[in-house]
Short mmCIF file of C-alpha atoms and ligand atoms in Angstrom, two decimals:
data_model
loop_
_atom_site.label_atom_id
_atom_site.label_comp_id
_atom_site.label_asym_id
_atom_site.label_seq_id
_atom_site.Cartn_x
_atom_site.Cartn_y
_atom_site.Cartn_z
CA UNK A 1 311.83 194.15 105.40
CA UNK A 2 309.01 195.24 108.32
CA UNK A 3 306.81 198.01 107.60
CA UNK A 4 306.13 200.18 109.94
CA UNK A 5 305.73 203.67 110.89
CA UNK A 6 307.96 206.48 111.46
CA UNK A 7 307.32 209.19 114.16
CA UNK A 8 309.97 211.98 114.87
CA UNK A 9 311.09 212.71 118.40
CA UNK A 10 307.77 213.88 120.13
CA UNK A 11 305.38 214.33 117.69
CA UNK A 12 302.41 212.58 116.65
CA UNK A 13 303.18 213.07 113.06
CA UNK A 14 303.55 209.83 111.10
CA UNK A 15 305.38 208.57 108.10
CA UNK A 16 305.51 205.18 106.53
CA UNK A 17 308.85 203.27 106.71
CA UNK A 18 310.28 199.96 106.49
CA UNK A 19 312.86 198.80 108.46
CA UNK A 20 315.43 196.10 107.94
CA UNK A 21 318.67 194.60 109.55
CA UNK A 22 321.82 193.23 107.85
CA UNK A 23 323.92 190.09 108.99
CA UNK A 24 326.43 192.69 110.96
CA UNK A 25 323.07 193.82 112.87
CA UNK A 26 322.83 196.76 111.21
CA UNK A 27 319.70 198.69 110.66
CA UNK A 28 318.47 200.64 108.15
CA UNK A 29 315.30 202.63 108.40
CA UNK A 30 314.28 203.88 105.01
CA UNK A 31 310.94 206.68 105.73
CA UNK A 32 308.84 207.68 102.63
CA UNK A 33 310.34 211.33 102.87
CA UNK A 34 313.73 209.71 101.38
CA UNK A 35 315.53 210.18 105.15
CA UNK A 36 317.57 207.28 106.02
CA UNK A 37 318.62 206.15 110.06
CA UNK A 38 321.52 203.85 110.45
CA UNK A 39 323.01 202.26 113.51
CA UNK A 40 323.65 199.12 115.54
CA UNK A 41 320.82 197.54 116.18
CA UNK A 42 321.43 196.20 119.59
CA UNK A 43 321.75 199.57 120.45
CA UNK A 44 318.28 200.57 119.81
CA UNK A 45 315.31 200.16 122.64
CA UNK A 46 312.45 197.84 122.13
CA UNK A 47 309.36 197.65 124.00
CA UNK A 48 308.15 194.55 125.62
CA UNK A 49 306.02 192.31 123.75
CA UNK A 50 302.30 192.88 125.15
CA UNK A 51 299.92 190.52 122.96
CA UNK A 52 299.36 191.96 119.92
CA UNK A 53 300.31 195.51 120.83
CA UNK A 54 302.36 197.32 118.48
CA UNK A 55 305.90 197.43 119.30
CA UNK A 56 308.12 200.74 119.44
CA UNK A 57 312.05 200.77 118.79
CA UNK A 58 313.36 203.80 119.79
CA UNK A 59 316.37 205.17 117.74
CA UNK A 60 319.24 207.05 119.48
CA UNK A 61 318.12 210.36 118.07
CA UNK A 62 314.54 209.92 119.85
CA UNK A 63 312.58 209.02 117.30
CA UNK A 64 310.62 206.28 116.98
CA UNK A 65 309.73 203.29 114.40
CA UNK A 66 306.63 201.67 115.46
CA UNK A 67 304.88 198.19 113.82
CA UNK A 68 302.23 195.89 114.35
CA UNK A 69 304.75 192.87 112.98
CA UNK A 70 305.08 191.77 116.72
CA UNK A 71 306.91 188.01 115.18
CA UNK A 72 309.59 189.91 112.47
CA UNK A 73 310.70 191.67 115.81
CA UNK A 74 311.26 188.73 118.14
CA UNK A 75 313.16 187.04 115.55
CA UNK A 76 315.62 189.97 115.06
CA UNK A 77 315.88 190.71 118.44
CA UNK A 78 317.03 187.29 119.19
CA UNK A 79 319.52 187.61 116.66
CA UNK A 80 320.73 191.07 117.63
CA UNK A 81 319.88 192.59 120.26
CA UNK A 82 319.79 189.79 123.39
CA UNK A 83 323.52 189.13 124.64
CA UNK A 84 324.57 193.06 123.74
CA UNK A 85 321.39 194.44 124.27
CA UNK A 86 320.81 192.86 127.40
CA UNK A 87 324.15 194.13 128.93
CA UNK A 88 323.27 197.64 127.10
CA UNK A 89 320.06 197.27 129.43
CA UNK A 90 322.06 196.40 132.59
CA UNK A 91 324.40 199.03 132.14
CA UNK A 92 321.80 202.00 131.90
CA UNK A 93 319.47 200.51 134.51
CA UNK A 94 322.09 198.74 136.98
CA UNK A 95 320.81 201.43 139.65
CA UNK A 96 317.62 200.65 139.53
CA UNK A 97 318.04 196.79 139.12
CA UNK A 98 319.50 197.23 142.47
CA UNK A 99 316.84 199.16 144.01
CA UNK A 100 314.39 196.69 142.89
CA UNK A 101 316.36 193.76 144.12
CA UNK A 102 316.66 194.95 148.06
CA UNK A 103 313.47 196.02 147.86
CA UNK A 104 311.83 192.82 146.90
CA UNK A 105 314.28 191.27 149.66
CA UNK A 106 312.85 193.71 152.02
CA UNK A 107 309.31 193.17 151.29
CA UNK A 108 309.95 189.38 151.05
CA UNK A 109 311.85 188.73 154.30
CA UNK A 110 309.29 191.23 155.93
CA UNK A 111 305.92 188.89 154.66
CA UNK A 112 307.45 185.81 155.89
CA UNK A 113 308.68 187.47 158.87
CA UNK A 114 305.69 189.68 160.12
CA UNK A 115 303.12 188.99 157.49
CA UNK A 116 302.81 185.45 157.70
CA UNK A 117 302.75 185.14 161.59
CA UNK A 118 299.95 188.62 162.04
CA UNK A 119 297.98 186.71 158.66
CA UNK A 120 298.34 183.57 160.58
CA UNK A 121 297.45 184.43 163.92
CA UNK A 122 294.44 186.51 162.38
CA UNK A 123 293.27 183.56 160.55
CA UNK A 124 293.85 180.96 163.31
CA UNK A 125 291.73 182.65 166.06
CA UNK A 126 289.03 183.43 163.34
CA UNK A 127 288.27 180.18 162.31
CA UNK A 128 285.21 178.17 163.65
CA UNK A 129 285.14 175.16 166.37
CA UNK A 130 284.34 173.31 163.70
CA UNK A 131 286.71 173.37 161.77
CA UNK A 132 289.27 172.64 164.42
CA UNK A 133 287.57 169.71 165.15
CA UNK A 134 288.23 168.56 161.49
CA UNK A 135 291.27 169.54 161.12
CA UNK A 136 292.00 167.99 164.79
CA UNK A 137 290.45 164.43 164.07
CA UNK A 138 292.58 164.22 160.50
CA UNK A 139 295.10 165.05 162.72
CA UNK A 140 294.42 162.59 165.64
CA UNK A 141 294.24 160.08 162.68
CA UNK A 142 297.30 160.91 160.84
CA UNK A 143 299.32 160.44 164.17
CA UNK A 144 297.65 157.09 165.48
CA UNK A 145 298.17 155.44 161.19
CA UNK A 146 302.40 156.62 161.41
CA UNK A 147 303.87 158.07 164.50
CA UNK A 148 301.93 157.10 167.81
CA UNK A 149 300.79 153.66 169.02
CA UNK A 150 298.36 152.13 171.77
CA UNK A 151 300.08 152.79 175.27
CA UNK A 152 300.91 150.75 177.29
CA UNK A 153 299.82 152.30 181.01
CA UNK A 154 297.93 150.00 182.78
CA UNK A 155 294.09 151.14 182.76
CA UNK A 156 294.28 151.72 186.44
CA UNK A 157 297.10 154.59 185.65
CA UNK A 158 295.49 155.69 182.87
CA UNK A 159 292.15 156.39 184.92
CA UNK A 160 294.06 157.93 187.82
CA UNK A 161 295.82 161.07 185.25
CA UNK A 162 292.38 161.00 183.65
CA UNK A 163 290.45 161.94 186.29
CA UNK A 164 292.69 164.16 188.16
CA UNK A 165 292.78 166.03 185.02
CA UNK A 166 289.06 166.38 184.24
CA UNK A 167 288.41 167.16 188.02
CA UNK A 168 291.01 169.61 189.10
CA UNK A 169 293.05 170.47 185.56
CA UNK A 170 290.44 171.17 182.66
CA UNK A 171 288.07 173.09 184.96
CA UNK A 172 290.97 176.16 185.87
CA UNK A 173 290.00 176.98 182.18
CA UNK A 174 286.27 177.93 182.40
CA UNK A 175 287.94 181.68 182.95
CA UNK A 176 289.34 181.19 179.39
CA UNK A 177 287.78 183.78 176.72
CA UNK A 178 287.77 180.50 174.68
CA UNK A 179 285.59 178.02 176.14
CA UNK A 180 287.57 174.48 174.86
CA UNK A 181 286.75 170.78 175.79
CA UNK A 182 289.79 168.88 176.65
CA UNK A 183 290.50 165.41 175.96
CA UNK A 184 293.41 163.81 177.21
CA UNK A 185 294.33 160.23 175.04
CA UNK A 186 297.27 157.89 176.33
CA UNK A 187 299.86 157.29 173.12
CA UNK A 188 302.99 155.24 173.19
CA UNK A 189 305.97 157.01 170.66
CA UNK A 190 308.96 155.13 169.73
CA UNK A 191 311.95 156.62 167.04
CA UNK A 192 314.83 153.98 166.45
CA UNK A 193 313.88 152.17 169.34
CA UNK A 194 313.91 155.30 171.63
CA UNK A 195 310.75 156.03 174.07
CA UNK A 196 309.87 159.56 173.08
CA UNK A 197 308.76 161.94 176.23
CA UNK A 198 306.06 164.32 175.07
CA UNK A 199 302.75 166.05 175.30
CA UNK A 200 300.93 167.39 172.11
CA UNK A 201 298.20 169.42 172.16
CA UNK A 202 295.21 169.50 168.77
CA UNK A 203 293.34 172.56 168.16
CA UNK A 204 290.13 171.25 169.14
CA UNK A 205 291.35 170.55 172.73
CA UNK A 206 292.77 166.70 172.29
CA UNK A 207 295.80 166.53 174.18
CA UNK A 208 298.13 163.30 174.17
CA UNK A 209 300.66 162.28 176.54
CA UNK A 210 303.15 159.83 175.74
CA UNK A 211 303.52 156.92 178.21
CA UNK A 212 307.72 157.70 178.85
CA UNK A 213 306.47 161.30 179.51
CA UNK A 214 303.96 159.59 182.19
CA UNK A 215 307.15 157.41 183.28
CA UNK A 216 309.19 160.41 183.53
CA UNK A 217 307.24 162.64 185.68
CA UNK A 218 308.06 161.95 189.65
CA UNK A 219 304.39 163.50 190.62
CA UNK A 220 301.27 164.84 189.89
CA UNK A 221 302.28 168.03 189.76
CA UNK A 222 304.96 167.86 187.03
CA UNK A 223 302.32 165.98 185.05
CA UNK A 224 299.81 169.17 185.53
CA UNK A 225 302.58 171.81 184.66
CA UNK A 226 303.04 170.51 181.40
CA UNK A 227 298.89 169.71 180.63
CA UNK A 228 298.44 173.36 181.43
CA UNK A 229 301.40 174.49 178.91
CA UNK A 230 299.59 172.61 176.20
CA UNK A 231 296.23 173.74 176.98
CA UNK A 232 297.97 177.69 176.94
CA UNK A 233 298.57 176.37 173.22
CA UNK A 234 295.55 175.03 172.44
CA UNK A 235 294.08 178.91 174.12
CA UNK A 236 296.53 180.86 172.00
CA UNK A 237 295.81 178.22 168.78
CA UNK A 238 299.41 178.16 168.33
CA UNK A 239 299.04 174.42 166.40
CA UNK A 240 296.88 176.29 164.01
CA UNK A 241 299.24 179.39 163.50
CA UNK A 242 301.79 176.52 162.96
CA UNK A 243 300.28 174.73 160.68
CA UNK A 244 298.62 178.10 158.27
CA UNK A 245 302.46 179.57 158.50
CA UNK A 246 303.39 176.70 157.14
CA UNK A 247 300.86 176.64 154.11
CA UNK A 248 301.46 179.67 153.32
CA UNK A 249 304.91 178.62 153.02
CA UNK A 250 304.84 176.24 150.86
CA UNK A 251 302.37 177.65 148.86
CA UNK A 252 304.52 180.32 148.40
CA UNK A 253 307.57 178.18 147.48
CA UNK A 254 305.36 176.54 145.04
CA UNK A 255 304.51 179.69 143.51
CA UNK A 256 308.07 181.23 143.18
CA UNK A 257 309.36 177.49 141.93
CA UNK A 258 307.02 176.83 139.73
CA UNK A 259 306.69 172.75 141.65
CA UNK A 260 303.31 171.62 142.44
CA UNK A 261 304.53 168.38 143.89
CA UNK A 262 304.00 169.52 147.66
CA UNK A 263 300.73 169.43 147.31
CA UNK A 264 300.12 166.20 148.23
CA UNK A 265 302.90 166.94 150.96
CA UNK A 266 300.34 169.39 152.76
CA UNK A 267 298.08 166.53 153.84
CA UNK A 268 299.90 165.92 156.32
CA UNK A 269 299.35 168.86 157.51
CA UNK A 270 299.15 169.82 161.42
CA UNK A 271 300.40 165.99 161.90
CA UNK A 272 303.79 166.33 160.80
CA UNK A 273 304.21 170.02 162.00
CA UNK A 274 303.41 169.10 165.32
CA UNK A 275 306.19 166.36 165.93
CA UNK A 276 308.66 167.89 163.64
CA UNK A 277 308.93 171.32 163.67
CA UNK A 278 309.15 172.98 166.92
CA UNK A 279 306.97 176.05 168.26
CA UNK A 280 308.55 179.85 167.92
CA UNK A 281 310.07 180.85 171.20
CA UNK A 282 307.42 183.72 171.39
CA UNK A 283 304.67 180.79 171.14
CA UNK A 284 306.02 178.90 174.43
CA UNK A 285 306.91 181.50 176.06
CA UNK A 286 303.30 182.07 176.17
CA UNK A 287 301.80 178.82 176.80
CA UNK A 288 304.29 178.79 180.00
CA UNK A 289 302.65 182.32 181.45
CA UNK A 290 299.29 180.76 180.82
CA UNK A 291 300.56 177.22 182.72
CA UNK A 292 302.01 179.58 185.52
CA UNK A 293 298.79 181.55 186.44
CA UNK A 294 296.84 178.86 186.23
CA UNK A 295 299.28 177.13 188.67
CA UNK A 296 299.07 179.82 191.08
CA UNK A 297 295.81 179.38 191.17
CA UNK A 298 295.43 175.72 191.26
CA UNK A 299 298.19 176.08 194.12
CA UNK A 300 300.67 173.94 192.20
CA UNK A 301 304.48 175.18 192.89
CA UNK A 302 305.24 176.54 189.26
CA UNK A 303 308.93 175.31 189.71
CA UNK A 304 307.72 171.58 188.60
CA UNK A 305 307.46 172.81 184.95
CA UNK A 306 311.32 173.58 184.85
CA UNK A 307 312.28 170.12 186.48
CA UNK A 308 310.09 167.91 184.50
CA UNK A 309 311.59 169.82 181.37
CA UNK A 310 314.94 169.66 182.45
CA UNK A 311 314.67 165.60 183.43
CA UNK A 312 313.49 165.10 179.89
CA UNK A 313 315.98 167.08 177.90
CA UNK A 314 318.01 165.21 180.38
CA UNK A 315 316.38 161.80 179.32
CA UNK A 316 316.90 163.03 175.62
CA UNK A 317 320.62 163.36 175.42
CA UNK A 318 321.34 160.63 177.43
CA UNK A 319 319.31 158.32 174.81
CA UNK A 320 321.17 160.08 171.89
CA UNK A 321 324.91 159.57 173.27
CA UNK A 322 323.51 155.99 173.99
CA UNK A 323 322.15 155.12 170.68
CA UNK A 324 324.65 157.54 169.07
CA UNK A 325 321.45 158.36 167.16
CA UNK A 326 322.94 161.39 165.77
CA UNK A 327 324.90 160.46 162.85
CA UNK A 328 320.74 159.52 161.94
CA UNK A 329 318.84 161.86 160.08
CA UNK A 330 316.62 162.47 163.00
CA UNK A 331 314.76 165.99 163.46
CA UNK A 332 312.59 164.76 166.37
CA UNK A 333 315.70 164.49 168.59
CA UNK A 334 317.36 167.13 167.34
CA UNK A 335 314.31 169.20 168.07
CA UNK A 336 315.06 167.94 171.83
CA UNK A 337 318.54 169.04 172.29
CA UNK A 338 318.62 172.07 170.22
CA UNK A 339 315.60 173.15 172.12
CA UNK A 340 316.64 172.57 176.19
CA UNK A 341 315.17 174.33 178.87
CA UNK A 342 316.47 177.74 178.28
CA UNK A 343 317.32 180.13 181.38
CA UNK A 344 314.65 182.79 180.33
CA UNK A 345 312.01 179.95 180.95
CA UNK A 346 313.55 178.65 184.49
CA UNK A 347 313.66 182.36 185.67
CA UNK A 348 310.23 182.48 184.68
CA UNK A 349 309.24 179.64 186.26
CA UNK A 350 311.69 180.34 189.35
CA UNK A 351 309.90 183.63 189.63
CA UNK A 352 306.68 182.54 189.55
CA UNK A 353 307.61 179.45 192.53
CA UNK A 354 308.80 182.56 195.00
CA UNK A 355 305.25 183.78 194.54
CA UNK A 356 303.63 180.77 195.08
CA UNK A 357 305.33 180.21 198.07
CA UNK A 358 304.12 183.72 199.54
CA UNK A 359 300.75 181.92 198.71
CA UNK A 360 300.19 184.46 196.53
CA UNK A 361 297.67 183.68 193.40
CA UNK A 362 298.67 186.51 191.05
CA UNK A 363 302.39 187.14 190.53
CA UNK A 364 303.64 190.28 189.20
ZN1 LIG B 1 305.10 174.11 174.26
#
C-alpha cells in the first residue's frame, strides 16, 4: 500500500489515497471520497525519478496520484511497468524519438566536422610561443626516445643544408605575420628495416629532415620546396590544430564511453599525430601556396615540389612491394601510398613553374 495523494484532472484540489498493485499488475487506487480507479498498471505514466521529488502517475482519465514514496515506486515499476511500459512509451513517442535521434546525429557529425576544426584553429593560433615551445620540446623528445635516431649525414652535409637554409630559406619568412625561429635537426627513421623519407615540422619552428629524404632529393632546390611546405605548417600551426582536434576527440570518446584509459594515451600527444596520422587535404593544400610564393620569390622553379614528392611516393611503393610490408599492420606506409601526389597539387605546382619561368614573383 503507498499513500499518496489524489488530484482530479486539472485541479489543484487534493484528496488522500493509497494506491496498490496486485500480482497481475493491476492497480487499485482507493481516494478517501470512497471512488475507486482500476487499470493496468503498465499503462499508467510515471514521472522520472528527480532526487527526492515527489513522483506523479498519471491515470488514463487525467487524473493524477502523486507521493513522496520515491523507493515503493521503483520497485513496482520494475515489476510492471518496464518491458510493456517501455514499448507503451515507444509507441506514443516513436516520432519524436526519431526527431531526437537525427538531430543529435546532425549536431554531432556537425561539431566534429566544423566545430572541432573552427575550435581548433581558434585555439591553435591563440596560444602563446611559449607554450609551443613546450609542447614542441616534449615533442622533439618523444620522437628522438621511440621513432627517430642520430643520422647518419656526414657533418660536412649536414653543415652544407644547414646553412643554405638559415642564409637563403628561413629569412623569406621575416614577411610572415608570425615571426618563428626555425631550427632544422638531421634524424635518421627506420620502420621494418625501411629508410623512411620525410620532413616534420614542431610548432615552435623545429623542423627535421630525415637522412633518406636528404638521399632522395637530386638538388637544392627540391630540398627547399619541401622546408618551405613545412614552415607554411608551422605559419598556419597546422601540428597544433592536429594535435587539439585530436584531444578533443578523444576526450569526447571518453566522455560518450564512459573509458578513461586514453588518458595516458594523450601523452603522446603531437608525437604520434605527427608520424601517424596524416594532415587534412585543406591543411597541405595550404602549406604548398605558402611554399609556392615563397618560391617565386626566392626564384626557385616551384615544379621541384611535385618531383621530389612524386620520387618519394615513388621510393615508398617500391619499398612496400619489396618488403611486401603490407600484409604488416603499418599506418606510416600506408599513410604514403594512400596519400600520393594528387593532380590538384601538381597543377598547382605546374601553374605556379609557368609563372616562374615568366620571372614573374607573384602568380595569379
Ligand atoms: Zn605537408
Amino acid at each position: 500500500m503507498i499513500e499518496g495523494k489524489w488530484h482530479p484532472k486539472g485541479s489543484a484540489s487534493q484528496s488522500d489515497a493509497e494506491l496498490s498493485v496486485n500480482d497481475l499488475g493491476r492497480y487499485v487506487i482507493k481516494v478517501e471520497n470512497g471512488t475507486f480507479y482500476r487499470g493496468d498498471f503498465s499503462k499508467v505514466q510515471i514521472s522520472e525519478r528527480l532526487g527526492n521529488v515527489k513522483r506523479k502517475i498519471t491515470l488514463d482519465d487525467g487524473s493524477v496520484f502523486v507521493t513522496e514514496n520515491n523507493n515503493a515506486i521503483d520497485e513496482i515499476s520494475k515489476e510492471y511497468q518496464k518491458a510493456s511500459g517501455f514499448i507503451h512509451y515507444l509507441e506514443t513517442h516513436l516520432g519524436w524519438i526519431a526527431v531526437a535521434l537525427i538531430i543529435t546525429i546532425i549536431t554531432a557529425f556537425s561539431f566534429f566536422k566544423w566545430g572541432v576544426p573552427w575550435t581548433s584553429e581558434k585555439i591553435a593560433h591563440a596560444l602563446p610561443s611559449e607554450t609551443n615551445r613546450v609542447i614542441s620540446s616534449g615533442t622533439m623528445r618523444f620522437l628522438d626516445d621511440y621513432i627517430l635516431e642520430e643520422s647518419n649525414l656526414t657533418k660536412e652535409i649536414q653543415d652544407k643544408i644547414s646553412k643554405h637554409f638559415y642564409e637563403k630559406i628561413a629569412p623569406l619568412s621575416v614577411a610572415d605575420e608570425k615571426q618563428i625561429v626555425y631550427t632544422l635537426h638531421f634524424r635518421s627513421w627506420s620502420m621494418n628495416n625501411i629508410q623512411i623519407p620525410n620532413a616534420l615540422a614542431l610548432p615552435s619552428g623545429d623542423i627535421i629532415v630525415t637522412d633518406k629524404f636528404i638521399e632522395l632529393s637530386k638538388n637544392q632546390e627540391e630540398i627547399d620546396s619541401v622546408l618551405l611546405h613545412e614552415m607554411g605548417h608551422v605559419v598556419h600551426r597546422h601540428g597544433l590544430e592536429m594535435m587539439i582536434e585530436g584531444t578533443f576527440i578523444t576526450v569526447a570518446v571518453m566522455m560518450i564511453s564512459g573509458d578513461g584509459s586514453g588518458i595516458g594515451d594523450m601523452g603522446m600527444g603531437l608525437g604520434s599525430a605527427l608520424v601517424s596520422s596524416s594532415y587534412s587535404r585543406g591543411h597541405e593544400s595550404e602549406a604548398d601556396l605558402y611554399a609556392f610564393k615563397k618560391m617565386l620569390l626566392a626564384h626557385i622553379n616551384p615544379k621541384s615540389f611535385s618531383t621530389i614528392m612524386n620520387r618519394i611516393t615513388a621510393y615508398i611503393s617500391t619499398e612496400e612491394n619489396r618488403t611486401d610490408i603490407k600484409s604488416d599492420n603499418s599506418t606510416l606506409l600506408d599513410y604514403f601510398s594512400s596519400h600520393p601526389t594528387t593532380q590538384k597539387r601538381v597543377e598547382l605546382a605546374n601553374h605556379y613553374s609557368e609563372c616562374f619561368k615568366e620571372g614573374l614573383t607573384v602568380c595569379k
